[in-house]
Short mmCIF file of C-alpha atoms in Angstrom, two decimals:
data_model
loop_
_atom_site.label_atom_id
_atom_site.label_comp_id
_atom_site.label_asym_id
_atom_site.label_seq_id
_atom_site.Cartn_x
_atom_site.Cartn_y
_atom_site.Cartn_z
CA MET E 11 169.55 196.89 -12.22
CA ALA E 12 171.70 198.03 -9.30
CA GLN E 13 174.96 197.29 -11.28
CA LEU E 14 173.54 199.18 -14.29
CA VAL E 15 172.68 202.15 -12.23
CA GLN E 16 176.17 202.18 -10.67
CA SER E 17 177.84 201.88 -14.04
CA ILE E 18 175.66 204.74 -15.49
CA CYS E 19 176.47 207.04 -12.59
CA LYS E 20 180.20 206.21 -12.80
CA ASP E 21 180.37 206.85 -16.55
CA ALA E 22 178.26 210.02 -16.32
CA LYS E 23 180.62 211.54 -13.80
CA LYS E 24 183.55 210.80 -16.06
CA LEU E 25 181.80 212.10 -19.22
CA ILE E 26 180.58 215.28 -17.51
CA PRO E 27 183.08 215.85 -14.67
CA SER E 28 180.92 216.09 -11.58
CA GLN E 29 181.35 215.36 -7.85
CA GLU E 30 177.99 213.54 -7.45
CA CYS E 31 175.58 211.63 -9.67
CA ALA E 32 172.33 209.97 -8.77
CA LEU E 33 169.79 208.03 -10.90
CA TYR E 34 166.19 207.64 -9.90
CA LEU E 35 163.78 205.22 -11.56
CA ILE E 36 160.12 206.06 -11.92
CA ASP E 37 157.48 203.83 -10.44
CA GLN E 38 154.40 205.02 -12.48
CA GLU E 39 151.95 202.97 -10.42
CA SER E 40 152.80 204.53 -7.08
CA SER E 41 154.06 207.90 -8.58
CA GLU E 42 157.31 207.55 -6.68
CA LEU E 43 161.03 207.99 -7.38
CA VAL E 44 163.00 204.83 -6.65
CA ALA E 45 166.66 204.75 -5.74
CA GLU E 46 168.69 201.63 -4.96
CA VAL E 47 171.59 202.23 -2.56
CA VAL E 48 174.30 199.92 -1.32
CA GLU E 49 174.46 199.49 2.49
CA LYS E 50 176.29 197.23 4.87
CA ASP E 51 174.74 194.99 7.56
CA ASP E 52 176.06 194.03 11.00
CA LYS E 53 178.45 191.51 9.40
CA ASN E 54 179.85 194.20 7.07
CA GLU E 55 178.24 192.45 4.09
CA GLU E 56 176.78 194.68 1.33
CA TYR E 57 173.11 194.58 0.45
CA LEU E 58 170.73 196.64 -1.73
CA LYS E 59 168.26 198.92 0.02
CA GLU E 60 165.45 200.54 -1.89
CA LEU E 61 164.56 204.15 -1.11
CA ARG E 62 161.32 205.77 -2.29
CA PHE E 63 160.35 209.39 -2.54
CA PRO E 64 157.15 211.13 -3.72
CA MET E 65 157.41 212.32 -7.34
CA THR E 66 156.16 215.74 -6.28
CA GLU E 67 159.20 216.41 -3.98
CA GLY E 68 162.22 218.51 -4.98
CA VAL E 69 163.68 219.44 -8.35
CA VAL E 70 164.11 215.80 -9.35
CA GLY E 71 160.45 215.13 -8.66
CA GLN E 72 159.40 218.09 -10.79
CA VAL E 73 161.50 216.75 -13.68
CA ALA E 74 160.08 213.27 -13.29
CA ALA E 75 156.52 214.60 -13.19
CA SER E 76 156.76 217.10 -16.04
CA GLY E 77 159.42 215.52 -18.24
CA ASP E 78 161.09 218.97 -18.58
CA ARG E 79 164.60 219.90 -17.58
CA ALA E 80 164.49 222.27 -14.63
CA THR E 81 168.23 223.20 -14.52
CA VAL E 82 171.27 222.57 -16.64
CA PHE E 83 172.55 219.84 -14.43
CA LEU E 84 169.48 217.64 -14.74
CA ASP E 85 168.53 215.42 -17.60
CA GLU E 86 165.79 212.88 -18.15
CA HIS E 87 165.69 209.55 -19.89
CA VAL E 88 162.62 209.58 -22.23
CA VAL E 89 161.28 206.78 -24.38
CA LEU E 90 158.46 207.91 -26.63
CA SER E 91 157.74 210.87 -24.30
CA HIS E 92 157.51 208.49 -21.31
CA VAL E 93 159.87 209.33 -18.49
CA ILE E 94 161.45 206.15 -17.04
CA ALA E 95 164.26 207.64 -14.97
CA VAL E 96 165.88 210.87 -13.93
CA ILE E 97 169.64 211.36 -13.61
CA GLN E 98 171.01 214.07 -11.48
CA LEU E 99 174.56 215.55 -11.71
CA LEU E 100 175.80 217.81 -9.00
CA ASN E 101 178.82 220.13 -8.55
CA LYS E 102 180.65 220.50 -11.82
CA ILE E 103 184.39 219.91 -11.29
CA ASP E 104 186.85 222.77 -12.10
CA THR E 105 184.09 225.20 -13.04
CA ASP E 106 181.16 226.98 -11.35
CA CYS E 107 178.47 225.85 -13.68
CA TYR E 108 177.47 223.39 -16.49
CA THR E 109 177.96 224.53 -20.11
CA PRO E 110 175.65 224.08 -23.12
CA TYR E 111 178.16 221.49 -24.26
CA ASP E 112 177.60 219.57 -21.02
CA GLU E 113 173.86 219.68 -21.81
CA GLN E 114 174.45 218.19 -25.26
CA LEU E 115 176.51 215.39 -23.73
CA ALA E 116 173.80 214.74 -21.17
CA GLU E 117 171.14 214.50 -23.86
CA LEU E 118 173.28 212.02 -25.83
CA LEU E 119 174.01 210.03 -22.71
CA SER E 120 170.28 209.90 -21.88
CA SER E 121 169.38 208.20 -25.11
CA TYR E 122 171.78 205.28 -24.46
CA CYS E 123 170.74 205.07 -20.81
CA ALA E 124 167.12 204.98 -21.74
CA ILE E 125 167.73 202.01 -24.00
CA SER E 126 169.82 200.18 -21.41
CA ILE E 127 167.34 200.77 -18.56
CA SER E 128 164.36 199.73 -20.73
CA HIS E 129 166.15 196.47 -21.72
CA CYS E 130 167.07 195.81 -18.05
CA LEU E 131 163.49 196.43 -16.88
CA LEU E 132 162.23 193.98 -19.57
CA PHE E 133 164.81 191.37 -18.54
CA LYS E 134 163.72 191.88 -14.84
CA ARG E 135 160.11 191.26 -15.80
CA LEU E 136 161.08 188.13 -17.75
CA GLN E 137 163.09 186.82 -14.72
CA GLU E 138 160.07 187.50 -12.46
CA ALA E 139 157.76 185.69 -14.84
CA ASN E 140 160.02 182.71 -14.80
CA ARG E 141 160.21 182.69 -11.04
CA ARG E 142 156.36 182.89 -10.77
CA THR E 143 156.11 180.03 -13.21
CA HIS E 144 158.57 177.96 -11.18
CA LEU E 145 156.71 178.77 -7.93
CA ALA E 146 153.35 178.01 -9.51
CA SER E 147 154.66 174.60 -10.65
CA GLU E 148 155.91 173.86 -7.21
CA LEU E 149 152.55 174.83 -5.62
CA MET E 150 150.68 172.70 -8.18
CA MET E 151 152.77 169.70 -7.33
CA TYR E 152 152.23 170.25 -3.60
CA HIS E 153 148.44 170.76 -3.94
CA THR E 154 147.71 168.10 -6.53
CA GLN E 155 145.10 166.37 -4.46
CA LYS E 156 141.66 167.73 -5.20
CA ILE E 157 139.33 168.60 -2.31
CA ALA E 158 136.86 165.81 -1.95
CA GLU E 159 133.34 166.90 -2.92
CA GLU E 160 131.94 164.77 -0.08
CA ASP E 161 133.98 166.91 2.38
CA VAL E 162 132.41 170.04 0.87
CA LEU E 163 128.96 168.57 1.16
CA ARG E 164 129.44 167.37 4.69
CA LEU E 165 130.56 170.80 5.81
CA SER E 166 127.83 172.51 3.76
CA LEU E 167 124.88 170.43 4.95
CA CYS E 168 125.63 169.28 8.52
CA PRO E 169 123.97 171.37 11.30
CA ILE E 170 126.33 174.07 12.53
CA PRO E 171 126.92 173.53 16.22
CA ARG E 172 127.05 176.27 18.82
CA PRO E 173 130.63 176.90 19.96
CA THR E 174 130.08 175.25 23.39
CA GLU E 175 128.76 172.15 21.74
CA LEU E 176 132.21 171.60 20.26
CA SER E 177 133.74 171.88 23.70
CA PRO E 178 132.42 173.34 27.05
CA ALA E 179 135.75 175.24 27.26
CA PHE E 180 135.53 176.72 23.75
CA MET E 181 134.70 180.19 24.96
CA SER E 182 137.64 180.46 27.27
CA PHE E 183 140.91 182.26 26.36
CA PHE E 184 142.65 179.37 28.10
CA TYR E 185 141.20 176.68 25.94
CA SER E 186 143.58 174.93 23.58
CA PRO E 187 141.88 174.58 20.15
CA ARG E 188 144.51 171.99 19.16
CA GLU E 189 142.42 169.49 21.07
CA LEU E 190 139.76 169.39 18.36
CA SER E 191 139.91 166.88 15.53
CA LEU E 192 140.66 168.14 12.08
CA GLN E 193 137.05 167.83 10.94
CA ASP E 194 135.85 169.71 14.12
CA THR E 195 138.18 172.65 13.32
CA HIS E 196 136.37 173.18 10.01
CA MET E 197 133.00 173.08 11.75
CA ALA E 198 134.28 175.43 14.49
CA CYS E 199 135.24 177.99 11.91
CA LEU E 200 131.74 177.95 10.52
CA SER E 201 130.41 178.25 14.01
CA MET E 202 132.54 181.31 14.68
CA PHE E 203 131.45 183.06 11.49
CA VAL E 204 127.82 182.42 12.35
CA ASP E 205 128.11 183.44 16.05
CA LEU E 206 129.80 186.78 15.01
CA GLY E 207 126.98 187.38 12.53
CA LEU E 208 129.41 187.65 9.55
CA MET E 209 127.70 185.10 7.35
CA ASN E 210 124.42 186.98 7.32
CA LEU E 211 125.88 190.46 7.32
CA PHE E 212 128.01 189.82 4.28
CA ARG E 213 125.70 187.25 2.65
CA ILE E 214 128.46 184.62 2.65
CA LYS E 215 127.25 181.42 1.04
CA ARG E 216 127.81 178.50 3.28
CA ARG E 217 129.05 176.21 0.43
CA LYS E 218 131.64 178.83 -0.62
CA LEU E 219 132.76 179.31 2.99
CA SER E 220 133.08 175.57 3.32
CA ARG E 221 135.17 175.18 0.29
CA PHE E 222 137.24 178.21 1.28
CA LEU E 223 138.00 176.69 4.70
CA LEU E 224 138.85 173.29 3.26
CA SER E 225 141.16 174.98 0.75
CA LEU E 226 142.86 177.02 3.42
CA GLU E 227 143.54 173.86 5.51
CA LYS E 228 144.92 172.14 2.48
CA ALA E 229 147.19 175.09 1.63
CA TYR E 230 148.97 174.83 4.97
CA ARG E 231 152.05 172.61 4.98
CA ASP E 232 152.75 169.84 7.49
CA VAL E 233 155.49 171.82 9.33
CA PRO E 234 155.91 171.44 13.15
CA TYR E 235 154.38 174.75 14.15
CA HIS E 236 153.19 177.09 11.35
CA ASN E 237 150.51 174.64 10.24
CA TRP E 238 146.70 174.68 9.97
CA TYR E 239 146.25 174.13 13.77
CA HIS E 240 148.35 177.23 14.42
CA ALA E 241 146.15 179.28 12.04
CA PHE E 242 143.04 177.87 13.68
CA THR E 243 144.38 178.70 17.16
CA VAL E 244 145.00 182.28 16.08
CA ALA E 245 141.55 182.60 14.55
CA HIS E 246 139.89 181.15 17.66
CA PHE E 247 141.71 183.73 19.82
CA CYS E 248 140.56 186.45 17.43
CA TYR E 249 136.96 185.24 17.74
CA LEU E 250 137.18 185.37 21.52
CA ILE E 251 138.50 188.96 21.46
CA LEU E 252 135.71 190.06 19.09
CA ARG E 253 133.15 188.18 21.16
CA ASN E 254 134.23 189.11 24.67
CA ILE E 255 135.85 192.52 24.70
CA PRO E 256 133.17 195.25 24.24
CA THR E 257 135.70 197.99 23.66
CA VAL E 258 137.14 196.18 20.59
CA ARG E 259 133.60 195.61 19.20
CA LYS E 260 132.89 199.32 19.47
CA GLN E 261 136.14 200.40 17.89
CA LEU E 262 136.02 198.13 14.81
CA SER E 263 133.52 198.26 12.01
CA ASP E 264 131.84 195.16 10.58
CA ILE E 265 134.31 195.03 7.76
CA ASP E 266 137.24 195.39 10.18
CA ARG E 267 135.98 192.37 12.17
CA LEU E 268 135.47 190.26 9.02
CA CYS E 269 139.02 191.19 7.71
CA LEU E 270 140.64 190.41 11.03
CA LEU E 271 139.10 186.95 11.30
CA VAL E 272 139.87 186.03 7.70
CA ALA E 273 143.40 187.30 7.97
CA CYS E 274 144.00 185.18 11.06
CA LEU E 275 142.92 182.04 9.14
CA CYS E 276 145.10 182.99 6.14
CA HIS E 277 148.15 184.65 7.79
CA ASP E 278 150.64 181.67 7.41
CA ILE E 279 149.35 179.92 4.26
CA ASP E 280 152.03 177.73 2.66
CA HIS E 281 154.59 178.56 5.42
CA ARG E 282 157.76 176.64 4.67
CA GLY E 283 158.96 176.33 8.30
CA THR E 284 161.72 178.87 7.73
CA THR E 285 162.19 182.51 8.40
CA ASN E 286 162.31 185.58 6.12
CA SER E 287 166.10 185.91 6.69
CA PHE E 288 166.60 182.33 5.56
CA GLN E 289 164.57 182.89 2.41
CA VAL E 290 166.63 185.96 1.56
CA GLN E 291 170.02 184.43 2.30
CA SER E 292 169.20 181.27 0.41
CA LYS E 293 167.97 183.31 -2.58
CA THR E 294 164.82 181.20 -2.90
CA ALA E 295 162.16 181.79 -5.54
CA LEU E 296 160.04 183.46 -2.85
CA ALA E 297 162.89 185.83 -1.89
CA GLN E 298 163.49 186.73 -5.58
CA LEU E 299 159.76 187.63 -5.94
CA TYR E 300 159.13 189.49 -2.68
CA SER E 301 162.45 190.57 -1.05
CA SER E 302 162.08 194.17 -2.36
CA GLU E 303 158.87 194.43 -0.28
CA GLY E 304 160.60 193.40 2.95
CA SER E 305 158.37 190.71 4.35
CA VAL E 306 158.99 187.80 2.01
CA LEU E 307 156.82 185.15 3.66
CA GLU E 308 154.04 187.50 4.63
CA CYS E 309 153.77 188.73 1.02
CA HIS E 310 153.58 185.16 -0.06
CA HIS E 311 150.88 184.26 2.43
CA PHE E 312 148.79 187.12 1.10
CA ALA E 313 149.47 186.07 -2.52
CA GLN E 314 148.25 182.59 -1.65
CA THR E 315 145.19 184.01 0.01
CA MET E 316 144.38 185.86 -3.22
CA CYS E 317 144.89 182.74 -5.23
CA ILE E 318 142.22 180.92 -3.16
CA LEU E 319 139.85 183.93 -3.23
CA ASN E 320 140.22 184.10 -7.03
CA ILE E 321 138.67 180.67 -7.33
CA GLU E 322 134.99 181.35 -7.94
CA GLU E 323 133.82 178.53 -5.58
CA CYS E 324 135.98 179.92 -2.76
CA ASN E 325 135.26 183.64 -3.09
CA ILE E 326 133.42 184.32 0.16
CA PHE E 327 133.22 188.04 -0.70
CA ALA E 328 131.19 187.47 -3.91
CA ASN E 329 127.90 188.62 -2.49
CA LEU E 330 128.88 191.64 -0.37
CA SER E 331 125.91 193.33 1.21
CA PRO E 332 125.49 197.12 0.80
CA ASN E 333 123.94 197.24 4.32
CA VAL E 334 127.13 196.75 6.32
CA ARG E 335 127.94 199.19 9.15
CA PRO E 336 129.73 202.26 7.58
CA LEU E 337 133.50 202.11 7.25
CA TRP E 338 134.80 204.64 9.77
CA CYS E 339 138.16 204.83 8.00
CA PHE E 340 136.28 205.61 4.74
CA HIS E 341 133.70 207.88 6.40
CA SER E 342 133.70 210.29 3.44
CA MET E 343 132.04 207.64 1.29
CA ARG E 344 128.24 208.08 1.08
CA ALA E 345 127.78 204.74 -0.70
CA ASN E 346 129.66 201.57 0.02
CA ASN E 347 129.25 199.93 -3.37
CA SER E 348 130.34 196.32 -3.69
CA LEU E 349 133.49 197.09 -5.65
CA GLN E 350 134.72 199.65 -3.12
CA VAL E 351 133.96 197.33 -0.25
CA TYR E 352 135.69 194.40 -1.89
CA GLN E 353 138.87 196.39 -2.56
CA THR E 354 138.83 197.74 0.89
CA ILE E 355 138.55 194.19 2.30
CA LEU E 356 141.55 192.99 0.30
CA ASP E 357 143.62 195.98 1.29
CA LYS E 358 142.83 195.45 4.98
CA ILE E 359 143.57 191.72 4.83
CA ARG E 360 146.88 192.47 3.16
CA ASP E 361 147.80 195.01 5.85
CA ILE E 362 146.88 192.70 8.68
CA ILE E 363 148.78 189.73 7.25
CA LEU E 364 151.89 191.92 6.65
CA ALA E 365 151.65 193.04 10.31
CA THR E 366 152.43 189.47 11.45
CA ASP E 367 156.04 190.10 10.51
CA LEU E 368 157.64 190.80 13.91
CA ALA E 369 160.03 193.30 12.25
CA GLN E 370 157.01 195.26 11.15
CA HIS E 371 155.46 195.04 14.62
CA LEU E 372 158.56 196.39 16.24
CA ARG E 373 158.59 199.32 13.77
CA ILE E 374 155.06 200.41 14.62
CA ARG E 375 155.04 199.40 18.31
CA PRO E 376 155.92 202.97 19.54
CA GLU E 377 152.88 204.24 17.59
CA ILE E 378 150.66 201.57 19.13
CA MET E 379 151.87 202.48 22.65
CA GLU E 380 151.26 206.14 21.86
CA MET E 381 147.76 205.47 20.63
CA ALA E 382 146.99 203.44 23.78
CA LYS E 383 148.26 206.35 25.86
CA CYS E 384 146.43 209.17 24.07
CA GLY E 385 143.27 207.35 23.03
CA PHE E 386 141.96 205.54 19.97
CA LYS E 387 140.02 207.65 17.33
CA ARG E 388 137.90 205.39 15.14
CA ASP E 389 137.74 208.04 12.29
CA ASN E 390 141.54 207.98 12.11
CA ASP E 391 142.79 205.61 9.31
CA ARG E 392 146.13 205.17 10.97
CA HIS E 393 144.54 204.26 14.39
CA VAL E 394 142.36 201.63 12.74
CA PHE E 395 145.43 200.05 11.03
CA LEU E 396 147.44 200.20 14.33
CA LEU E 397 144.58 198.59 16.31
CA GLN E 398 144.18 195.74 13.80
CA SER E 399 147.91 195.15 13.61
CA ALA E 400 148.11 195.04 17.42
CA LEU E 401 145.19 192.67 17.59
CA MET E 402 146.65 190.40 14.87
CA THR E 403 149.95 190.26 16.70
CA ALA E 404 148.15 189.43 20.05
CA CYS E 405 146.28 186.62 18.28
CA ASP E 406 149.45 185.32 16.76
CA LEU E 407 150.80 185.01 20.32
CA ALA E 408 147.80 183.11 21.57
CA ASP E 409 149.81 180.14 22.76
CA GLN E 410 151.58 182.40 25.26
CA VAL E 411 148.46 182.63 27.38
CA LYS E 412 147.33 179.02 27.37
CA PRO E 413 147.97 176.91 30.50
CA TRP E 414 151.72 176.36 30.85
CA THR E 415 151.48 172.63 30.15
CA LYS E 416 149.95 173.47 26.76
CA SER E 417 151.99 176.60 26.05
CA LYS E 418 155.33 174.93 26.43
CA MET E 419 154.22 172.09 24.10
CA ALA E 420 153.62 174.73 21.48
CA ALA E 421 156.98 176.22 22.20
CA ALA E 422 158.60 172.81 21.65
CA GLN E 423 157.05 172.75 18.12
CA VAL E 424 158.49 176.21 17.48
CA TYR E 425 161.98 175.17 18.42
CA LYS E 426 161.59 171.94 16.40
CA GLU E 427 160.95 174.15 13.43
CA PHE E 428 163.76 176.52 14.32
CA PHE E 429 166.34 173.68 14.74
CA SER E 430 165.26 172.06 11.44
CA GLN E 431 166.17 175.37 9.72
CA GLY E 432 169.46 175.55 11.69
CA ASP E 433 170.36 172.04 10.54
CA LEU E 434 169.60 172.97 6.92
CA GLU E 435 171.71 176.15 7.18
CA LYS E 436 174.67 174.06 8.54
CA ALA E 437 174.23 171.59 5.68
CA MET E 438 174.53 174.55 3.31
CA GLY E 439 177.77 175.68 4.88
CA ASN E 440 176.21 178.62 6.77
CA ARG E 441 176.27 179.52 10.47
CA PRO E 442 172.75 179.73 11.95
CA VAL E 443 171.86 182.33 14.61
CA GLU E 444 171.81 181.06 18.15
CA ALA E 445 168.00 180.55 18.29
CA MET E 446 168.22 178.26 15.26
CA ASP E 447 171.26 176.30 16.43
CA ARG E 448 170.26 173.23 18.49
CA ASP E 449 173.80 173.07 19.91
CA LYS E 450 173.84 176.61 21.17
CA ALA E 451 170.30 177.73 21.80
CA ASN E 452 169.51 178.28 25.48
CA ILE E 453 165.79 177.55 25.18
CA LEU E 454 164.69 178.95 28.57
CA ASN E 455 166.63 182.20 28.04
CA LEU E 456 165.07 182.60 24.56
CA GLN E 457 161.64 182.02 25.96
CA LEU E 458 162.05 184.54 28.70
CA ASP E 459 163.48 187.12 26.36
CA PHE E 460 160.60 186.59 23.89
CA LEU E 461 157.98 187.03 26.54
CA ASP E 462 159.69 190.14 27.97
CA THR E 463 160.30 191.92 24.66
CA ILE E 464 157.42 190.86 22.44
CA ALA E 465 154.57 189.00 23.98
CA LEU E 466 153.93 190.60 27.45
CA PRO E 467 154.02 194.25 26.20
CA ILE E 468 151.38 193.77 23.56
CA LEU E 469 149.21 191.44 25.72
CA PHE E 470 149.25 194.06 28.48
CA GLN E 471 147.89 196.69 26.03
CA ILE E 472 145.20 194.46 24.56
CA PHE E 473 143.90 192.78 27.68
CA SER E 474 143.60 195.78 30.11
CA GLU E 475 139.95 194.81 30.53
CA PHE E 476 140.65 191.12 31.00
CA LYS E 477 143.65 191.00 33.30
CA PRO E 478 143.53 187.13 33.82
CA VAL E 479 144.66 186.76 30.17
CA TYR E 480 147.71 188.87 30.64
CA GLU E 481 148.40 187.37 34.06
CA SER E 482 148.32 183.84 32.52
CA ALA E 483 151.19 184.86 30.22
CA CYS E 484 152.94 186.22 33.30
CA PHE E 485 152.43 182.87 35.10
CA ASN E 486 153.96 181.07 32.13
CA ARG E 487 156.92 183.35 32.40
CA PHE E 488 157.20 182.54 36.09
CA CYS E 489 157.25 178.81 35.24
CA TYR E 490 160.03 179.22 32.72
CA GLU E 491 162.02 181.23 35.21
CA THR E 492 161.37 178.62 37.89
CA MET E 493 162.46 175.86 35.49
CA GLN E 494 165.65 177.66 34.73
CA LYS E 495 166.52 178.14 38.43
CA LEU E 496 165.61 174.55 39.08
CA LEU E 497 167.92 173.23 36.35
CA MET E 498 170.82 175.49 37.35
CA LYS E 499 171.11 173.90 40.77
CA SER E 500 173.55 171.36 39.50
CA PRO E 501 175.97 171.02 36.51
CA GLU E 502 174.15 167.78 35.48
CA THR E 503 170.85 169.53 34.92
CA THR E 504 172.16 172.95 33.69
CA ALA E 505 172.79 171.48 30.22
CA LYS E 506 169.14 170.57 29.86
CA GLN E 507 168.44 174.28 29.11
CA TYR E 508 169.89 173.56 25.66
CA ASP E 509 167.84 170.47 25.06
CA ILE E 510 164.46 170.79 23.48
CA ARG E 511 163.27 167.73 25.44
CA VAL E 512 163.25 169.87 28.62
CA LEU E 513 159.93 171.34 27.35
CA THR E 514 158.34 167.87 27.33
CA ASP E 515 159.89 166.40 30.48
CA PRO E 516 157.01 165.43 32.79
CA VAL E 517 159.28 165.25 35.91
CA VAL E 518 160.52 168.79 35.45
CA GLU E 519 157.00 169.99 34.70
CA LYS E 520 155.62 168.48 37.94
CA GLU E 521 158.39 170.09 39.98
CA VAL E 522 157.83 173.50 38.47
CA LEU E 523 154.09 173.39 39.07
CA GLU E 524 154.54 172.24 42.67
CA ILE E 525 156.89 175.20 43.30
CA ALA E 526 154.42 177.54 41.72
CA GLU E 527 151.55 176.16 43.86
CA SER E 528 153.69 176.44 47.05
CA MET E 529 154.39 180.08 46.27
CA GLY E 530 150.77 180.93 45.63
CA GLN E 531 151.12 181.36 41.90
CA THR E 532 147.93 180.83 39.96
CA CYS E 533 147.58 178.77 36.74
CA TYR E 534 144.39 179.82 35.08
CA ARG E 535 142.12 176.95 33.94
CA TYR E 536 138.61 176.92 32.52
CA ASP E 537 135.90 176.03 34.89
CA ALA E 538 132.77 174.94 33.05
CA SER E 539 130.64 175.63 36.06
CA LYS E 540 131.37 179.35 35.80
CA LYS E 541 129.66 181.57 33.26
CA SER E 542 132.66 183.88 32.81
CA SER E 543 134.20 183.60 29.38
CA VAL E 544 137.59 183.95 31.01
#
């Protein structure tokens, strides 16, 4: 399409001598004008960027909305009275204005352009359908094993334990949920839904929730980090926030709490162990489907969530109760009928999952900081979105607040995943970025930078009431910095900063913790004798 647009604009300027020509496609669903422009990245490589404008703005928008020419230098492409694009010619060369003859040429050109654009759009839809078919075949091959009915029955009929029956430390922010067995993670999810009151409030059938959870676990791939245990860790952290921080409970509606917990469980479904940039550069089927939306993997995670929810036996929202606490962001509604609530839930889950893209988080972080400074308004749609996005990001960073011995083990899995991608990129003849290159990545520098720029700022905002959680992340940063100083004492050990095994070295770990203890630094651990959740 981009090549066709460029060709049309080039020929239009030749046919009707003009200094500028722009072509805008019409997105009827969103009522927006869409323009694709060519830009260059940091490596001076060209890429397409999609720009969108409301159809009500400017002269071009008026033409798109009405289908009528507003001036002599505008013309529309119409197929059976349906506007599909608007072409704009600016600044006639050699004369002050466009002539009636120019208008006739523009009308003639528009007919051929309309046919070309229509055929191109049809071809694009065909390509997308083929990609979806290819992706569906791939997913069917990956998920061929059917969920055992006895597993569904076991999860549906066994008594649901209280959270502390699964582990005395379950209610602590410093507890590592990865210690639970796979079967216990399923039961723990049921326990969290019950303890938060979500099953009763939304009339969620236990059998459907059981099959939903088993389907989610099965949909996660066996990659080093972004697997089911990561999703469960994130959901557990979300549960603790909703359970233990009164301010958050007051600021979120019942639906907000449900959406946040479900999104945490679903946020990395079918993760491939690679990044968005890898998907785009490798031109994978996922990138072909979702690259125009920006967050390739996050869009795929939500699409897979919808696939599971569309299975009748997994649709946990099938029996939505009309008696839920009113939606503050939809306060104008007098009646929350099931269809409205269902659509709202899906929209919110989508927004929360897309918020896990760190690029998206960095874009909205100034707004989050401003909201934290000026105060949260629960009747403000944007504030609710920002709060849920911030909470989702904080939950996604749960490993950063675990005891350092556990936190660095999770970090080792992250770098294992990173380096696998880097090896794949090298095999494809590409040069991976430093963080993905096992020969160049300074692991400790990368950890310190990640904590300073991403993790600590958001954890500081979320856990102002529970300072030990934020301080635990600060302690982990201290340990990484201490490890770095320890290794840099001699040339023989300096090189270990580039070796992933440094994160699992028990000798180095012992030395770091001894230094921390001698300096009075505190490593937070759960004490079962204390009633504090922290």
